[in-house]
PDB file of C-alpha atoms in Angstrom:
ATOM      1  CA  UNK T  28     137.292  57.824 107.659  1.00  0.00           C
ATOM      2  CA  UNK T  29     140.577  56.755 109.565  1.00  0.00           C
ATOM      3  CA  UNK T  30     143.615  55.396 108.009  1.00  0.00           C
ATOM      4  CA  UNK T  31     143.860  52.443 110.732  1.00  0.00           C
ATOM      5  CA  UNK T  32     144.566  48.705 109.748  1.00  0.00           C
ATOM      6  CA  UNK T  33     144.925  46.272 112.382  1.00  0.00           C
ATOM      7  CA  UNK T  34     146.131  42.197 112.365  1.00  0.00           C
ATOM      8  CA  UNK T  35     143.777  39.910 114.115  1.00  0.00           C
ATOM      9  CA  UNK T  36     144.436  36.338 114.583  1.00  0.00           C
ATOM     10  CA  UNK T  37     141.256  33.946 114.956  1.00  0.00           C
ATOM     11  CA  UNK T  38     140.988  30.224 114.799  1.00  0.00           C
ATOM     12  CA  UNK T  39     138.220  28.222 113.727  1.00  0.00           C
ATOM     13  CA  UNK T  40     136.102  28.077 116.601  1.00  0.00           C
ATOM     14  CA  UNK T  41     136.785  32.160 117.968  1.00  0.00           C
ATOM     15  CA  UNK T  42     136.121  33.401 114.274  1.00  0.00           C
ATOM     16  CA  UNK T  43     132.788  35.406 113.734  1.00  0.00           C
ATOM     17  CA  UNK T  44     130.259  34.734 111.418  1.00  0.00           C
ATOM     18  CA  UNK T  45     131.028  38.331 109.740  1.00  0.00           C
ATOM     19  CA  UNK T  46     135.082  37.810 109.780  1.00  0.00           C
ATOM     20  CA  UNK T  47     134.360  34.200 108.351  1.00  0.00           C
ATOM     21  CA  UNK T  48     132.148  35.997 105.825  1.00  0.00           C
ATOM     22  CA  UNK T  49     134.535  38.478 104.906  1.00  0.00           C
ATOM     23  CA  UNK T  50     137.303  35.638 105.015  1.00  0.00           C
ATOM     24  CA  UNK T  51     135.758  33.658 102.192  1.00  0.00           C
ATOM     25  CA  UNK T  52     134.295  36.724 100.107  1.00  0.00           C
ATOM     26  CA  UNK T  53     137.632  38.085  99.731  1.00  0.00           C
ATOM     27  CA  UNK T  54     139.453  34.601  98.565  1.00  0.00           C
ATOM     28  CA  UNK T  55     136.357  33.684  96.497  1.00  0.00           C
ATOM     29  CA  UNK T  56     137.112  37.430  94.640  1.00  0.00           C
ATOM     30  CA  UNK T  57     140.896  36.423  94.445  1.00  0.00           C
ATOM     31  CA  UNK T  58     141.083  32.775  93.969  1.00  0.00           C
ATOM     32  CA  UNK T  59     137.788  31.964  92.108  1.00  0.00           C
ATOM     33  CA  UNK T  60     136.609  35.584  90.115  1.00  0.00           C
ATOM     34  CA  UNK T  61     140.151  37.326  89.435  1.00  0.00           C
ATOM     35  CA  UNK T  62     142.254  34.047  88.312  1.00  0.00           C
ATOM     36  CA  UNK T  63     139.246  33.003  86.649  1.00  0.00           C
ATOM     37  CA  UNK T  64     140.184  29.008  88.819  1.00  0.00           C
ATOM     38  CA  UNK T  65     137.027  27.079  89.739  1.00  0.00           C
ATOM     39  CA  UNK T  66     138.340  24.986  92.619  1.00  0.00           C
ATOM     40  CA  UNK T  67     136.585  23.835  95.640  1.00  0.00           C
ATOM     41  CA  UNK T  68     137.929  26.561  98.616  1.00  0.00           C
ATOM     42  CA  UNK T  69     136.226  25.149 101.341  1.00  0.00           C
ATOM     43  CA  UNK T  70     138.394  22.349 101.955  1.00  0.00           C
ATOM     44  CA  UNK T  71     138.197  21.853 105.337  1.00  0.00           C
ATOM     45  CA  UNK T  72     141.392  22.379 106.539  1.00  0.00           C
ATOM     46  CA  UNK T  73     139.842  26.432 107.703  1.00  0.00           C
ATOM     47  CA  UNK T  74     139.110  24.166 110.830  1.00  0.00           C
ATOM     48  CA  UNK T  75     142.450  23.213 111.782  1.00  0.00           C
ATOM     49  CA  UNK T  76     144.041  26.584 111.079  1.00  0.00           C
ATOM     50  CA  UNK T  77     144.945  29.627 112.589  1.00  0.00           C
ATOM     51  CA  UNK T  78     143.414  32.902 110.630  1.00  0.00           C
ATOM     52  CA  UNK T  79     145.251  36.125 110.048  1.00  0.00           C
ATOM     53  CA  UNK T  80     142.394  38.700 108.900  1.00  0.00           C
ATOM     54  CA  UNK T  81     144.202  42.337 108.203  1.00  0.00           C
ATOM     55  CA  UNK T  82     141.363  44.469 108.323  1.00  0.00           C
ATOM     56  CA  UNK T  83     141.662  48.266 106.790  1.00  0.00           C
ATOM     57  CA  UNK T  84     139.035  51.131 107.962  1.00  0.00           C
ATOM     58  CA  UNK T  85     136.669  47.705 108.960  1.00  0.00           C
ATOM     59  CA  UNK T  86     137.056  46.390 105.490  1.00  0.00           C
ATOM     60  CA  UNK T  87     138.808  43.056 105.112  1.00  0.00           C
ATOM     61  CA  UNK T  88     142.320  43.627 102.946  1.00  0.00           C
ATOM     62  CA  UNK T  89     144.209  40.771 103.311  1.00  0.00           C
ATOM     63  CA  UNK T  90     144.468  37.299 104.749  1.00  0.00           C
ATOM     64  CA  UNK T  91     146.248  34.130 104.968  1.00  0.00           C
ATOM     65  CA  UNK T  92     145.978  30.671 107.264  1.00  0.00           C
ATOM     66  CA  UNK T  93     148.953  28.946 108.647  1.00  0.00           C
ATOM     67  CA  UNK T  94     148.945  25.567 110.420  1.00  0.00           C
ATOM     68  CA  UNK T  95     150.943  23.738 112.574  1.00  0.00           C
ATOM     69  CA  UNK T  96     153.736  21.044 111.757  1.00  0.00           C
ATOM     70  CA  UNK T  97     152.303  18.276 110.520  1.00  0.00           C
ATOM     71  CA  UNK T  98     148.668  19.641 109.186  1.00  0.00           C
ATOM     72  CA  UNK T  99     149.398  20.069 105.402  1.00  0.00           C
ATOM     73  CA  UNK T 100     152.853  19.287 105.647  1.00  0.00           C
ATOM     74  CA  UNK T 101     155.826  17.911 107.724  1.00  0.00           C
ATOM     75  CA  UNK T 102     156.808  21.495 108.234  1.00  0.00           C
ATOM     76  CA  UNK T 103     154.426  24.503 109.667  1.00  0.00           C
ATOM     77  CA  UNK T 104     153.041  25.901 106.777  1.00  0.00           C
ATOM     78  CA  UNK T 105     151.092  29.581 105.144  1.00  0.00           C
ATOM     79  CA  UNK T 106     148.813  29.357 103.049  1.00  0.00           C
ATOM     80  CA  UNK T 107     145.696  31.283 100.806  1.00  0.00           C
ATOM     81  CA  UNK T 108     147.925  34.592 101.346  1.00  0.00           C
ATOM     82  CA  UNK T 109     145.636  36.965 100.052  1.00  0.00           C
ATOM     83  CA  UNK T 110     145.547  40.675  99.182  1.00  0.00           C
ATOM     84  CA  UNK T 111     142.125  42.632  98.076  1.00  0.00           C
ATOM     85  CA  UNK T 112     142.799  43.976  94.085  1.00  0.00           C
ATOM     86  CA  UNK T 113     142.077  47.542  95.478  1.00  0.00           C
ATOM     87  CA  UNK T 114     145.176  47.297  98.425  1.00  0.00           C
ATOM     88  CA  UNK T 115     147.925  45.534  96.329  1.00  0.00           C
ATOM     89  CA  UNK T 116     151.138  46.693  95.774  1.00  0.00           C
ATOM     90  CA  UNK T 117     150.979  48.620  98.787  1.00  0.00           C
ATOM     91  CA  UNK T 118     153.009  46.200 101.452  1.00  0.00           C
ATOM     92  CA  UNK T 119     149.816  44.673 103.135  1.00  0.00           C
ATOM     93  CA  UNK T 120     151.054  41.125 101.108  1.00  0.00           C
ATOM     94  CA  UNK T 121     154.461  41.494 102.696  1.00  0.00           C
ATOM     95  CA  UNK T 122     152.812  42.104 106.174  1.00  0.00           C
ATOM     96  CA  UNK T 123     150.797  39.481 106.044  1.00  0.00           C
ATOM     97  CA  UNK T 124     153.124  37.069 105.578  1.00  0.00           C
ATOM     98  CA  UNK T 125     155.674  38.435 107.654  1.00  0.00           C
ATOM     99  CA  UNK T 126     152.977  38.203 110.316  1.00  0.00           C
ATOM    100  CA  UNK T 127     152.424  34.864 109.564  1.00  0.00           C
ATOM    101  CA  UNK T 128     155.815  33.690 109.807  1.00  0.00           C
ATOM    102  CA  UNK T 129     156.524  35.336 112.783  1.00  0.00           C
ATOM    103  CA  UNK T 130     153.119  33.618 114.616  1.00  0.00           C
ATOM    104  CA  UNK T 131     154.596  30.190 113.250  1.00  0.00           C
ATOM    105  CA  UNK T 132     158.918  31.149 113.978  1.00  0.00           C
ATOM    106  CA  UNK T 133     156.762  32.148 118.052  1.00  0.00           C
ATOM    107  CA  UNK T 134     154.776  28.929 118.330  1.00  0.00           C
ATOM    108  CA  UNK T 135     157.206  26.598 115.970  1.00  0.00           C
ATOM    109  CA  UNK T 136     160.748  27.927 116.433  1.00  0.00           C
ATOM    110  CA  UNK T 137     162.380  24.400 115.300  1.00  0.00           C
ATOM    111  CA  UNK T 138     159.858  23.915 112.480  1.00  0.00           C
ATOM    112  CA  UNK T 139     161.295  25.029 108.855  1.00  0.00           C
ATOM    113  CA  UNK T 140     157.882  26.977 107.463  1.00  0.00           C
ATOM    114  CA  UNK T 141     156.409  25.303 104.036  1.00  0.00           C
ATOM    115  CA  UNK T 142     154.094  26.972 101.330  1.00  0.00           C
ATOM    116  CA  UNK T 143     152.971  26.078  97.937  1.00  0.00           C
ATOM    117  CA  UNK T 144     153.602  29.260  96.158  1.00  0.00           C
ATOM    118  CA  UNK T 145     152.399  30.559  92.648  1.00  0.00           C
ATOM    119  CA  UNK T 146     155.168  30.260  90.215  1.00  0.00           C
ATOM    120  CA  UNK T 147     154.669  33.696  89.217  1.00  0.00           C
ATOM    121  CA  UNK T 148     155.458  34.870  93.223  1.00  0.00           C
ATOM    122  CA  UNK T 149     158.326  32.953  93.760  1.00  0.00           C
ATOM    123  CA  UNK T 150     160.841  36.457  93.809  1.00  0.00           C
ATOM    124  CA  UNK T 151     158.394  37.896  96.007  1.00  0.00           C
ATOM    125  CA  UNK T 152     158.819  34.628  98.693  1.00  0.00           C
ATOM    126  CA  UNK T 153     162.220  34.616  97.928  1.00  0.00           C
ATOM    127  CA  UNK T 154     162.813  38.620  99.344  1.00  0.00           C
ATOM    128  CA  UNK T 155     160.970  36.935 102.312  1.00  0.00           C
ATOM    129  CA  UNK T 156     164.018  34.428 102.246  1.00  0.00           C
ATOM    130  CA  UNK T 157     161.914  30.919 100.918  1.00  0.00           C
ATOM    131  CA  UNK T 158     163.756  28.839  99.162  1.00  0.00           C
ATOM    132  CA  UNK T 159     162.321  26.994  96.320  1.00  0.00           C
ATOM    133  CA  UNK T 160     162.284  22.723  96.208  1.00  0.00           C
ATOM    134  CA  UNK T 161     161.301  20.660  93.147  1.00  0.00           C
ATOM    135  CA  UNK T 162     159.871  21.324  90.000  1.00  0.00           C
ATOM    136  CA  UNK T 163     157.085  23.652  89.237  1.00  0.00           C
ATOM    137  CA  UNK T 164     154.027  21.585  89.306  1.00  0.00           C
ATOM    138  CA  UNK T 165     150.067  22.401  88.522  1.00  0.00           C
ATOM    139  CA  UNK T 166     147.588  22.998  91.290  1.00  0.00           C
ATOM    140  CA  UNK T 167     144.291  24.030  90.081  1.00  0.00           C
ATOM    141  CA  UNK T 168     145.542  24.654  86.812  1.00  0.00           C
ATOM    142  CA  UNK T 169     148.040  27.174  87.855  1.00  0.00           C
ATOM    143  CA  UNK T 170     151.723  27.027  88.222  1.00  0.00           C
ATOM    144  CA  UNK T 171     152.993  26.196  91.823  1.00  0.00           C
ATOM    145  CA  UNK T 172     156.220  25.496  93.413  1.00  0.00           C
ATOM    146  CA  UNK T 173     157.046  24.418  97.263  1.00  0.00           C
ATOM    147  CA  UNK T 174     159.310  26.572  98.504  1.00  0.00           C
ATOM    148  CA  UNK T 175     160.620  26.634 102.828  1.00  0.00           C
ATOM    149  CA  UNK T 176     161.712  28.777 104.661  1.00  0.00           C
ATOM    150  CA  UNK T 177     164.612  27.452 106.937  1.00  0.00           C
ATOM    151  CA  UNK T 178     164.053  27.506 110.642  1.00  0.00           C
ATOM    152  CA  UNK T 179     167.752  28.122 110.975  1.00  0.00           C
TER     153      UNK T 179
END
């Protein structure tokens, strides 16, 4: 077995029925199972995203969606950054996202970038220079805060 990993970037309508598969296995196992959060995933924003899938030895390890200004908020924003249990702790959460911020800083380089982090990550987006905005707030009965990333 190799030790490859690869980025791929997808929207809705180029994604594959197996990498859409694998997209909402993995945050079902994250989001839903692990955190224990019963929350309606498929909200039906997938179609107006663009889909980073990180893909390990052809198994799906981490993920996240980003949209343009003006989607989910004024800014571009990430969001459902996701790392498989069995990969974390391991960088693959830092490259995701700074994958995902550089795809948005290429396509969006005047846009500040905008996600709604969990409370409990907010050093982690802060490394990744996001600065937090408001108060913490409940989203699916977990702690969130907004927190941007300046465009300059």
């Amino acid at each position: 077995m190799t030790n490859k990993f690869n980025f791929i970037w997808r929207n809705f309508n180029s994604i594959s029925k197996d990498e859409l598969y694998d997209v909402l296995s993995l945050r079902q196992r994250v989001f839903i199972i692990e955190q224990d959060c019963l929350y309606e995933d498929l909200d039906y924003s997938d179609q107006d995203a663009n889909h980073l899938l990180l893909y390990k030895d052809n198994k799906l390890i981490g993920y996240s969606r980003v949209f343009s200004p003006g989607i989910k908020y004024d800014a571009a924003s990430i969001g459902r950054i996701v790392t498989d249990l069995d990969y974390r702790g391991k960088g693959y959460g830092k490259g995701i996202t700074h994958e995902s911020i550089q795809f948005l800083k290429n396509n969006f380089p005047e846009s500040d970038i905008t996600i709604s982090a969990q409370y409990r990550l907010v050093v982690f987006y802060e490394n990744l220079g996001f600065e937090t905005e408001g108060n913490v707030y409940l989203e699916d009965d977990i702690e969130h805060i907004k927190m941007t990333l300046k465009s300059k």
